[in-house]
Short mmCIF file of C-alpha atoms and ligand atoms in Angstrom, two decimals:
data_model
loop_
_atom_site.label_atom_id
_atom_site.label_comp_id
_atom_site.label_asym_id
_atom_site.label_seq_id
_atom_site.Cartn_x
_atom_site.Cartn_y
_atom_site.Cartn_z
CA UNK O 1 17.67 93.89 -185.00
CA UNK O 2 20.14 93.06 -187.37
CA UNK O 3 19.71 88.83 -188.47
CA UNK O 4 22.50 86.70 -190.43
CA UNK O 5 20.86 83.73 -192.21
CA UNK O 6 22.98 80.78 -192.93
CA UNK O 7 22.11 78.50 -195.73
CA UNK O 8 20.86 78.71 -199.27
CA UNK O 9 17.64 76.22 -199.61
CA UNK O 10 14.07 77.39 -200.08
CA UNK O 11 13.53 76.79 -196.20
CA UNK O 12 16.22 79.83 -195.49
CA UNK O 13 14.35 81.73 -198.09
CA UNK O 14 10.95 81.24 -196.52
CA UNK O 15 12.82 82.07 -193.08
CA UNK O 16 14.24 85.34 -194.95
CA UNK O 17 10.61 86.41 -196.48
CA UNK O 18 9.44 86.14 -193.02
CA UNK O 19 11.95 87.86 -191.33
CA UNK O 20 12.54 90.88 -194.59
CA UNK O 21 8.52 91.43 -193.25
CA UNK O 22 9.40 91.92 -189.66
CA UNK O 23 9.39 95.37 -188.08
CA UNK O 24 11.64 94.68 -185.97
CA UNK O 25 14.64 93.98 -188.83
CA UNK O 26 16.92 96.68 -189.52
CA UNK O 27 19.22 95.04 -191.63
CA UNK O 28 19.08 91.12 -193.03
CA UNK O 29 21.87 89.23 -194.06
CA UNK O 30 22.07 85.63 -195.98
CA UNK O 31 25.20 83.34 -196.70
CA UNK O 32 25.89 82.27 -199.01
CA UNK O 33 21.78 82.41 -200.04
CA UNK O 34 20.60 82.58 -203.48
CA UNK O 35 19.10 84.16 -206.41
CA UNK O 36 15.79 84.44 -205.00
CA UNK O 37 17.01 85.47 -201.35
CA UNK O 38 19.09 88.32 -202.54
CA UNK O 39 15.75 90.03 -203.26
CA UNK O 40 15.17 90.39 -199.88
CA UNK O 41 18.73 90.01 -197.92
CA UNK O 42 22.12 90.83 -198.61
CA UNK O 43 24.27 88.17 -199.43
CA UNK O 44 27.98 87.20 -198.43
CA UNK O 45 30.24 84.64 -198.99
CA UNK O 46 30.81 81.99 -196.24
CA UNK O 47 31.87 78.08 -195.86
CA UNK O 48 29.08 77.44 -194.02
CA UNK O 49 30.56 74.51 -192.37
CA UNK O 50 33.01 76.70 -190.92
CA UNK O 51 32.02 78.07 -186.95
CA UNK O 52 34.86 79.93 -186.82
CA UNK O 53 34.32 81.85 -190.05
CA UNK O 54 30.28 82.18 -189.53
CA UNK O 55 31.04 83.72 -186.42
CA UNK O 56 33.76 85.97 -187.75
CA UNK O 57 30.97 86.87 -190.71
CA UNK O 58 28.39 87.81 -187.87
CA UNK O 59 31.25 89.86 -185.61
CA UNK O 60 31.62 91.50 -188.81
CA UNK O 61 27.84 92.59 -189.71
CA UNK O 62 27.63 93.39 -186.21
CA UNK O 63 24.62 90.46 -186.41
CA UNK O 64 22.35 90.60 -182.99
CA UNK O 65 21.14 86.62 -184.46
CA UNK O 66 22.51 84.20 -186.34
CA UNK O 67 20.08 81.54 -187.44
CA UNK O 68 21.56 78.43 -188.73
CA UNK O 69 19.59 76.81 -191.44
CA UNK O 70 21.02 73.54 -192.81
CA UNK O 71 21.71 70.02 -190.76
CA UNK O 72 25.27 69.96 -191.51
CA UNK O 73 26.62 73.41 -190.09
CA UNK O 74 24.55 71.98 -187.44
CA UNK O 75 26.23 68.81 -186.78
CA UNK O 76 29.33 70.40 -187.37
CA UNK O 77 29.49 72.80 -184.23
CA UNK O 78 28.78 75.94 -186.30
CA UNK O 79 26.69 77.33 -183.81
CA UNK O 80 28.84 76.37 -180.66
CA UNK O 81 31.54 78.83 -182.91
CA UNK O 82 28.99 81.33 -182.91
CA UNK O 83 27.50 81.42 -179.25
CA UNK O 84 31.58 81.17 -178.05
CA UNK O 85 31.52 84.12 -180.21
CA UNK O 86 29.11 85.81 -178.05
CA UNK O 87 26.62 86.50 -180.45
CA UNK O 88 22.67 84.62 -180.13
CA UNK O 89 22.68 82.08 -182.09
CA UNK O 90 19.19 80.07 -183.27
CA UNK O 91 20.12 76.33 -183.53
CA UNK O 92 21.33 73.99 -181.70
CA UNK O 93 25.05 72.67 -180.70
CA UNK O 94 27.33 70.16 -182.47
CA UNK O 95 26.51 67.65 -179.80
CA UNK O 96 22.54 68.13 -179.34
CA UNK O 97 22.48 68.58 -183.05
CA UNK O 98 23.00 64.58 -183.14
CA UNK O 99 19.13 64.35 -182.68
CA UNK O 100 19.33 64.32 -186.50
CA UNK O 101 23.08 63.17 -187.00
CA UNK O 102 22.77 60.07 -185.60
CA UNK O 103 19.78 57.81 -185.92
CA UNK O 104 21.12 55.26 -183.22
CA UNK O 105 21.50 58.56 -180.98
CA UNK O 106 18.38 59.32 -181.38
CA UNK O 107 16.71 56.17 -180.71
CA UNK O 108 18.69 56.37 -177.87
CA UNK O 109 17.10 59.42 -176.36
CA UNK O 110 13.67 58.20 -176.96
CA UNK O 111 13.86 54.77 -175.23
CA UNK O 112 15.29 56.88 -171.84
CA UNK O 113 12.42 59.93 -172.49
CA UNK O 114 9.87 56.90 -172.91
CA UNK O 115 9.07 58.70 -176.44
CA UNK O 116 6.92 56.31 -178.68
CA UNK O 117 9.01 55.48 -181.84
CA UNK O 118 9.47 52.24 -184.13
CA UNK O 119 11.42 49.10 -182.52
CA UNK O 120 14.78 49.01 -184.05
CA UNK O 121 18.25 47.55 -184.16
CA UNK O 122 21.54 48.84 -184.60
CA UNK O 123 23.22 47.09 -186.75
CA UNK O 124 27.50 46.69 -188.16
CA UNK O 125 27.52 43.60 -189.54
CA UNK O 126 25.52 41.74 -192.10
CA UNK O 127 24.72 38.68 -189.90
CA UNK O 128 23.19 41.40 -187.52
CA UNK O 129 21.38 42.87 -190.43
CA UNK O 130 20.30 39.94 -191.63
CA UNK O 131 18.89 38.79 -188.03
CA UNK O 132 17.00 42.54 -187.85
CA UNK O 133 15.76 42.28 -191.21
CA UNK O 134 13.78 38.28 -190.26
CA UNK O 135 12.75 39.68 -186.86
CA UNK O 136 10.86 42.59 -188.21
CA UNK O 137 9.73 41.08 -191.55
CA UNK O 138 8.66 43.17 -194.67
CA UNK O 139 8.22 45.72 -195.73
CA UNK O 140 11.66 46.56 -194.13
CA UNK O 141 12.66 49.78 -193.50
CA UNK O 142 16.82 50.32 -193.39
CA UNK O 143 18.15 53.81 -192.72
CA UNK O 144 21.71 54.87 -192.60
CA UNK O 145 22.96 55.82 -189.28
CA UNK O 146 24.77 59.22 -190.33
CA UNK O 147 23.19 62.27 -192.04
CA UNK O 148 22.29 61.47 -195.86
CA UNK O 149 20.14 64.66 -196.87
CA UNK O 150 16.71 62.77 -196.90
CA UNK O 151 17.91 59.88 -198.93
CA UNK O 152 19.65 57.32 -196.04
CA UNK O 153 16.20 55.97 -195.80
CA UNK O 154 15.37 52.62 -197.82
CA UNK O 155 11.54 51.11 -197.33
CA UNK O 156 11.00 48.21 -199.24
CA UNK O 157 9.80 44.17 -199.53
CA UNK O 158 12.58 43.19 -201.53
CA UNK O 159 15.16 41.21 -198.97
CA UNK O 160 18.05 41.52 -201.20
CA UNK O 161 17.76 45.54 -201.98
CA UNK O 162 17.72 45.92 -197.99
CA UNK O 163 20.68 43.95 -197.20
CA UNK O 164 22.26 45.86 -200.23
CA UNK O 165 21.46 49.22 -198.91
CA UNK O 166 22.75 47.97 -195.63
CA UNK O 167 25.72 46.92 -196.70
CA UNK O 168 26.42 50.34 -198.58
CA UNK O 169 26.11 52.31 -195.01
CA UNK O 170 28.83 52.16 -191.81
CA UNK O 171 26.57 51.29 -189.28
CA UNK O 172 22.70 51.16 -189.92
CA UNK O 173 19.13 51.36 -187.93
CA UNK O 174 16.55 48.76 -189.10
CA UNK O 175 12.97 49.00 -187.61
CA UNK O 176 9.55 48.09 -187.69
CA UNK O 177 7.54 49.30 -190.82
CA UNK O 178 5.36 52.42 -189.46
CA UNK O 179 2.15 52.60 -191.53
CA UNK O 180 -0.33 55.45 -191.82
CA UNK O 181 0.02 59.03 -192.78
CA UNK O 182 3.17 61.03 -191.70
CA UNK O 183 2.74 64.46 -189.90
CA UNK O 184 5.61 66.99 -189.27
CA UNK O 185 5.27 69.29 -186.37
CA UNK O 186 7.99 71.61 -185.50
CA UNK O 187 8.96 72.96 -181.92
CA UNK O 188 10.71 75.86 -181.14
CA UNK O 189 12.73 75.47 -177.84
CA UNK O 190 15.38 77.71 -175.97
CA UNK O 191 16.01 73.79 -174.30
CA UNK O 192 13.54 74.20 -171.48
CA UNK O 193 10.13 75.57 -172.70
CA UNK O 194 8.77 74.19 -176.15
CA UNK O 195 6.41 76.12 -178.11
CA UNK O 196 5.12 73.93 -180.90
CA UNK O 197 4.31 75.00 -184.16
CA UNK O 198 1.28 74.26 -186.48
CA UNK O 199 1.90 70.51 -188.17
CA UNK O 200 2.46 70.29 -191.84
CA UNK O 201 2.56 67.60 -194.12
CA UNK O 202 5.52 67.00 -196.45
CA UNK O 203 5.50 64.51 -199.52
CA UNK O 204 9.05 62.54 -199.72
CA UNK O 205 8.27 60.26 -202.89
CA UNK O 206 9.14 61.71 -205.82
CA UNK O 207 6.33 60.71 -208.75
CA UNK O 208 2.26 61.23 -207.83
CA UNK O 209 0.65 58.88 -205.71
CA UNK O 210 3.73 58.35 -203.55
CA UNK O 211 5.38 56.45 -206.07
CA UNK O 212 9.16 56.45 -206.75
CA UNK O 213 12.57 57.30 -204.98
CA UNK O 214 12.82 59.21 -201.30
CA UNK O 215 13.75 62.40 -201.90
CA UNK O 216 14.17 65.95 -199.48
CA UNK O 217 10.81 66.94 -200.20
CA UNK O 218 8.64 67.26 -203.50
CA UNK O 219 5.48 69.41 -201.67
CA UNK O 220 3.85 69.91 -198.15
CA UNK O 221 0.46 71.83 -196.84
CA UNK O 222 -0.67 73.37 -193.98
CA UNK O 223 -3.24 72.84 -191.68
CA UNK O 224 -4.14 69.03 -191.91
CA UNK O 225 -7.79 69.39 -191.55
CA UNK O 226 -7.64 65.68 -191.41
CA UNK O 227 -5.72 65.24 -187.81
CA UNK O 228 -6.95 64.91 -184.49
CA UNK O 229 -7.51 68.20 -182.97
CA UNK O 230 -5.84 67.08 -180.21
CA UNK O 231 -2.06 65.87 -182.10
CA UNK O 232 -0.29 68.98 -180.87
CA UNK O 233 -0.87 68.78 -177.38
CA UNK O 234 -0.18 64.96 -177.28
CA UNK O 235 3.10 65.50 -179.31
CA UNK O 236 4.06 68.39 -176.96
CA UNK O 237 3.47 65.77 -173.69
CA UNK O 238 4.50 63.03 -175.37
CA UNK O 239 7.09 63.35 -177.78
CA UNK O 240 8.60 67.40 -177.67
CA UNK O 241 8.90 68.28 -173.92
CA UNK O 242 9.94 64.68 -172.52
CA UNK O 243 12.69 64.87 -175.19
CA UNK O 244 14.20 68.07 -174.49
CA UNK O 245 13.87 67.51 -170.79
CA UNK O 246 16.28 64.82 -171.40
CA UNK O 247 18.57 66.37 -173.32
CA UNK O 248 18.66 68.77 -170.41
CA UNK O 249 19.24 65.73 -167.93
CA UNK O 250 22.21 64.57 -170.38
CA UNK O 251 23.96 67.90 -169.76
CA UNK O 252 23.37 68.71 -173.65
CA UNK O 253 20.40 71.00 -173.76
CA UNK O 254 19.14 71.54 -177.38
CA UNK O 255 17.95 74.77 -178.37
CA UNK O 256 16.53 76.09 -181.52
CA UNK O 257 13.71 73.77 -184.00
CA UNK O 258 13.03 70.53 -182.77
CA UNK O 259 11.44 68.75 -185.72
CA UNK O 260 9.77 65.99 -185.04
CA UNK O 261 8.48 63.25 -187.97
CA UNK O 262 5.31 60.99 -187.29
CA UNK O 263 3.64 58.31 -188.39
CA UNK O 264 0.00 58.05 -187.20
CA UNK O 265 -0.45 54.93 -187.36
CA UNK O 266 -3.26 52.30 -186.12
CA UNK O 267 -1.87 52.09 -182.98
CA UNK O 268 -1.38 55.39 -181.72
CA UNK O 269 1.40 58.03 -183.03
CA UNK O 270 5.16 57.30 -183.35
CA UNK O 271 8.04 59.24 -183.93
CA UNK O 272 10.21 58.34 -187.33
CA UNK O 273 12.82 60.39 -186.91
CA UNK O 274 14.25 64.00 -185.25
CA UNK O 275 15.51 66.73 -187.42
CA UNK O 276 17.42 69.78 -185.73
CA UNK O 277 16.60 72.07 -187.42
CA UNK O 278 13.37 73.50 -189.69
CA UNK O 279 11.79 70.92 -192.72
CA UNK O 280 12.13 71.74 -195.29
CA UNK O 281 9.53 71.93 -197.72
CA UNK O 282 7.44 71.95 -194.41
CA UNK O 283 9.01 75.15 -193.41
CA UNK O 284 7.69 77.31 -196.91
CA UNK O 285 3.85 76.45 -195.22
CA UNK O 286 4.26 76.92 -191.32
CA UNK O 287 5.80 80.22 -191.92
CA UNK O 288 2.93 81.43 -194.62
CA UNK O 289 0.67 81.20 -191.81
CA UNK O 290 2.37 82.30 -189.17
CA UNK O 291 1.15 85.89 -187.96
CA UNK O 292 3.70 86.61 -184.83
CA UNK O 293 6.64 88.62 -186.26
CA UNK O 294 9.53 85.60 -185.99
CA UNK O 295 12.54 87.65 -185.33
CA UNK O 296 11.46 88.28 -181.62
CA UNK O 297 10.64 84.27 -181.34
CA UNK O 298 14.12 83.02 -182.89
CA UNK O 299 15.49 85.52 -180.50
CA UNK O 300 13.93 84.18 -177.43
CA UNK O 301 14.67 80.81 -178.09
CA UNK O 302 18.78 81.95 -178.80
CA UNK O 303 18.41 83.86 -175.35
CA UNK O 304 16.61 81.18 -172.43
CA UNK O 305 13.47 83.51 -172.66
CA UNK O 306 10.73 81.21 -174.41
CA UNK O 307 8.86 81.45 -170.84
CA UNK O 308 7.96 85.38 -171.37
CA UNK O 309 6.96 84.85 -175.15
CA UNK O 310 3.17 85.77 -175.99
CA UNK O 311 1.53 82.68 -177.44
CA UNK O 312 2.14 82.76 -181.02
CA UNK O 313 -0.49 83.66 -183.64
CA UNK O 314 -1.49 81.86 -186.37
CA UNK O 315 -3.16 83.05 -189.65
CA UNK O 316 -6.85 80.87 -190.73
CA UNK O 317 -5.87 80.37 -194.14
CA UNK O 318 -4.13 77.45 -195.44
CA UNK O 319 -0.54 76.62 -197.35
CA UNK O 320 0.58 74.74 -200.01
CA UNK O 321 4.13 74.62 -201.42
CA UNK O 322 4.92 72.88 -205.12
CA UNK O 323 8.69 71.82 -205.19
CA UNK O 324 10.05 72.37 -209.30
CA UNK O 325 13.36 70.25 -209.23
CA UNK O 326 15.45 69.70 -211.96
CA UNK O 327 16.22 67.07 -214.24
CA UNK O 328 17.12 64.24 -213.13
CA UNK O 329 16.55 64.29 -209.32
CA UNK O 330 16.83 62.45 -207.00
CA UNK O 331 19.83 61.70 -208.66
CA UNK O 332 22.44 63.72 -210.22
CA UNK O 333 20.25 66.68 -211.10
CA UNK O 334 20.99 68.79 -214.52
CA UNK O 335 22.12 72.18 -213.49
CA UNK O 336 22.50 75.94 -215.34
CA UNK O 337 18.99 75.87 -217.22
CA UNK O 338 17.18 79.14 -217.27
CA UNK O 339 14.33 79.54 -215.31
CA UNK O 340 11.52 81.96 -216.73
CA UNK O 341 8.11 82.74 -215.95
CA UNK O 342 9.08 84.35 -212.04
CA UNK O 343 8.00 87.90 -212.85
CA UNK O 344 4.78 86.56 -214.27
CA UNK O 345 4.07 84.66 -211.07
CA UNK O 346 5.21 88.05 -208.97
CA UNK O 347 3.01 90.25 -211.58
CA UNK O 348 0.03 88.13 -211.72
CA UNK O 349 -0.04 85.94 -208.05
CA UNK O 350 1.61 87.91 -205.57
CA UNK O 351 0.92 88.21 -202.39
CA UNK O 352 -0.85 84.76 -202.54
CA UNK O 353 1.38 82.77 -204.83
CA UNK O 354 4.82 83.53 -204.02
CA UNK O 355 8.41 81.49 -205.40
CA UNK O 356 10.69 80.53 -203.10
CA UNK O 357 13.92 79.63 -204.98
CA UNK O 358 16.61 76.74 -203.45
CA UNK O 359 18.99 75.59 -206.08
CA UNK O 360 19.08 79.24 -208.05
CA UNK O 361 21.84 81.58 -208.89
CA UNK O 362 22.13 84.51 -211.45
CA UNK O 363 23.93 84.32 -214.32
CA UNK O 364 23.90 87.47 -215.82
CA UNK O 365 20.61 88.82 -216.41
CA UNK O 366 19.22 85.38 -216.05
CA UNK O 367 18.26 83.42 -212.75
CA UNK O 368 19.50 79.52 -213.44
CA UNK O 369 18.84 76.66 -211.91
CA UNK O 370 21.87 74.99 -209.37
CA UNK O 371 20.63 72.33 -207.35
CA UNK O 372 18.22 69.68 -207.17
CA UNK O 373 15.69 71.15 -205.73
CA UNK O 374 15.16 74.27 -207.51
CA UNK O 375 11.92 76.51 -206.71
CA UNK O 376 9.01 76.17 -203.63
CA UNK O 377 6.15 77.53 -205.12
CA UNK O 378 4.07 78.51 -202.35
CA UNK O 379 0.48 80.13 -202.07
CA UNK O 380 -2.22 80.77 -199.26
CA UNK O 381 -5.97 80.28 -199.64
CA UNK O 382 -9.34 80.00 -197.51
CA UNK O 383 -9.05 76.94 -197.62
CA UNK O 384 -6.46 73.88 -199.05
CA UNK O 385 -8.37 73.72 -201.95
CA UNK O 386 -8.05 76.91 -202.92
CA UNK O 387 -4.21 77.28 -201.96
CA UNK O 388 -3.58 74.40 -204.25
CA UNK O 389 -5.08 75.99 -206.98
CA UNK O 390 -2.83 79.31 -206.89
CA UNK O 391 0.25 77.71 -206.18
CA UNK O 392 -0.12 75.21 -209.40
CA UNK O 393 -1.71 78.11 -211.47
CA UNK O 394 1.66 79.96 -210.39
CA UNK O 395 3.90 76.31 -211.24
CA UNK O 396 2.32 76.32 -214.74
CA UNK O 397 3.58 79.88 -215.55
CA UNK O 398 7.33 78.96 -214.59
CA UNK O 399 9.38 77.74 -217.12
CA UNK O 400 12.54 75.39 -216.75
CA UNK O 401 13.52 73.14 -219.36
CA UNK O 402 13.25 68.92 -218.08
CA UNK O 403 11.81 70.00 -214.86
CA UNK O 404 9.68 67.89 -212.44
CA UNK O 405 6.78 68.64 -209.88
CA UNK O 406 4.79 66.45 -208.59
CA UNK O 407 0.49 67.03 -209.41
CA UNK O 408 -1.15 65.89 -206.46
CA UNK O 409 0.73 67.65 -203.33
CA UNK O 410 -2.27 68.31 -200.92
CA UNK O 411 -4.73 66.87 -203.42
CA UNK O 412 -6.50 64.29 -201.08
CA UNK O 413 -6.61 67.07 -197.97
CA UNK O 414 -8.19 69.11 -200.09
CA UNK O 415 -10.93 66.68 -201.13
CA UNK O 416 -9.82 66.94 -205.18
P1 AMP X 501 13.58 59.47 -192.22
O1 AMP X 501 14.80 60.03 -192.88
O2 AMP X 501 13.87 58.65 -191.01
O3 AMP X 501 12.52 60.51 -192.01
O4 AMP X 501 12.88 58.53 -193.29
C1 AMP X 501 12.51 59.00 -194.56
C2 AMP X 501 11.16 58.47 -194.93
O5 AMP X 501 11.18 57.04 -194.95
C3 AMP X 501 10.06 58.81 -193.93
O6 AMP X 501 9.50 60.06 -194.14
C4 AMP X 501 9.06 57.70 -194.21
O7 AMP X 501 8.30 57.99 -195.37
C5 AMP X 501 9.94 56.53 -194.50
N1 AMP X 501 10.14 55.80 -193.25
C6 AMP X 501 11.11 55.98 -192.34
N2 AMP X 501 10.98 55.13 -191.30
C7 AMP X 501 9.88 54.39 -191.54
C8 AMP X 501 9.22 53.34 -190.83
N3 AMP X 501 9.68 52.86 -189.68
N4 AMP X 501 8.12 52.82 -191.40
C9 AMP X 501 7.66 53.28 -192.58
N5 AMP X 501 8.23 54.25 -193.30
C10 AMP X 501 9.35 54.82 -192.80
N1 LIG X 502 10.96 67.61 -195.27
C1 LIG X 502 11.91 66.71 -194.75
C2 LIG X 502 13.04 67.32 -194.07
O1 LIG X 502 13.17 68.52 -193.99
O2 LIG X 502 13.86 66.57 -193.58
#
């Protein structure tokens, strides 16, 4: 099977590792990728906001799958351009894609699929914003309507910096204030049967002890020994299946990774918020452990065949993933410093500590960094406890000059 990757973050590299380790693969294509994925795919050039060219790309390489990475392509009808084209395609369409590219959308689909979530209002104006903001009370929790790339989301007690952040967005969603840990757990769905994945936790704050700015992502682990045995199955009747059954019913079936964000809180779990697509740190973990080759089960889901899958299989050990980000980030990150220390960690760690790169690209001999997000260091263990260890044994041998990582990603799961 020959697979055409779309994106360039550490989640498309984790989805290229796995796939590069598939038997079924005979050729594996990225764009436009990065430093770190051209080890294991070929690259090419492509807008990736552009269907028509993504599909052209995948005619092209005579691609049997397209998986679409990223929210945006998503959002923007890339893969509609692709399935017109033909060609399977593992994501969803512009229009089911608004699970993720429109908070008041989604909301929408939860009250009429009866999915527990936060109470919220949609809000235009400030006297509506201000009204929200009294009914709930702090800590308020103010999230821009339209896609914002993990930083839409404002939680905080300060009246004044919420009304500011609403007044900086279109059209906003203010809610309750969810407390208690967050889960991820991803579902992959050809838009009639759901097959969940194994949940994950992400960290979104961007300093140790969940202090600081939102960001994408700063770590995330794999399994959470401290859940309910249970969470899967009551997410899958609860949350995963009554929501794609109604975007069924709407006439806009959504296929490909239903990501769904939780907050287990005292009473009982609630969604925060729908993604379309695979989490990413999340993603770097889930996949470390998974065991069934994934080609075959992106396939499925592209075709309508979920039903005839073999229940996946999932590896004992446990993931963690590090994120390095540049200078800087959240905000404007400091680009083009060399990164050193990879072909220690891929000398010394491998196969247990592995990098996953996301804002990389060569320059010359040298791999430099070129987003905000930079690296995913990622490592399996026996346990959480152990993972952690080898991925931050493999952090501290990687050398980028103002760099950031946060010190405590899966600390308290792992009993440290
Ligand atoms: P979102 O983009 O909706 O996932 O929000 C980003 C982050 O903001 C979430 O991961 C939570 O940490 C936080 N957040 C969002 N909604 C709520 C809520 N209703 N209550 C508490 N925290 C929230
Ligand atoms: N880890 C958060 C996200 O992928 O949106």
């Amino acid at each position: 099977m020959k697979v055409l990757v779309i994106g360039s973050g550490a989640r498309e590299h984790a989805l290229c590792r796995s796939l590069s380790l598939d038997p079924d693969i005979t050729a594996l294509y990225c764009a436009p990728g990065n430093a770190g994925i051209a080890e294991v795919a070929e690259l090419h050039q492509v807008d990736a906001l552009d269907g028509k060219a993504v599909a052209a790309l995948a005619g092209d390489l005579e691609a049997d799958l397209v998986v679409v990475g990223p929210e945006a392509p998503l959002v923007a009808g890339v893969a509609d351009a692709v399935r017109e084209a033909g060609i399977p395609v593992f994501g969803p369409s512009g229009e089911a894609a608004q699970l993720e590219g429109s908070k008041a959308f989604a909301k929408d689909v939860m009250a009429a699929a009866g999915v527990p979530t936060a109470r919220s209002y949609v809000c235009t104006t400030a006297a509506e914003v201000a009204e929200a903001l009294d009914a709930f009370g702090a800590p308020y929790v103010v999230k821009d309507d339209g896609l914002a790339a993990g930083k839409g989301v404002v939680v905080t007690s300060d009246l004044d910096a919420a009304k500011a952040h609403a007044a900086a967005c279109e059209r906003v969603v203010i809610e309750e204030f969810l407390d208690g840990p967050e889960v991820s757990l991803f579902a992959i769905t050809d838009g009639r049967t759901v097959v969940p994945l194994q949940p994950a936790q992400d960290f979104k704050r961007a300093l140790d002890g969940d202090e600081g700015p939102n960001t994408g992502g700063m770590g995330a682990y794999s399994p959470l020994p401290w859940a309910d045995p249970k969470l899967v199955e009551e997410v899958l009747q609860t949350v995963l299946r009554p929501t794609v059954d109604e975007m069924r019913r709407r006439g806009t079936p959504f296929s490909g990774l239903l990501y769904a964000g939780l907050a287990i809180t005292s009473r009982g779990m609630r969604v925060i918020e729908f993604n379309a697509r695979f989490g990413d740190p999340e993603t770097q973990v889930v996949l470390a452990r998974l065991r069934t080759p994934l080609a075959g089960v992106l396939l499925a889901a592209a075709n309508g065949t979920l039903a005839d899958l073999e229940p996946l299989r999932w590896s004992e050990d446990a993931a963690v993933t590090v994120v390095v980000a540049s200078h800087n980030y959240p905000g404007t990150p400091r680009t083009g410093d060399p990164i050193t220390g990879l072909d220690e960690v891929a000398a010394e760690d491998a196969p247990h500590a592995y990098v996953l790169h996301a804002g990389t690209k060569r320059d010359g001999d040298a791999v430099v960094s070129a987003g905000g997000r930079v690296l995913s260091v990622t490592a399996t263990g026996e346990d959480l406890a152990g993972a952690r260890e080898r991925a931050y044994r493999a952090v501290d041998r990687i050398r980028l000059d103002g760099s950031q990582h946060r010190t405590d990603i899966a600390a308290r799961a792992a009993g440290a």
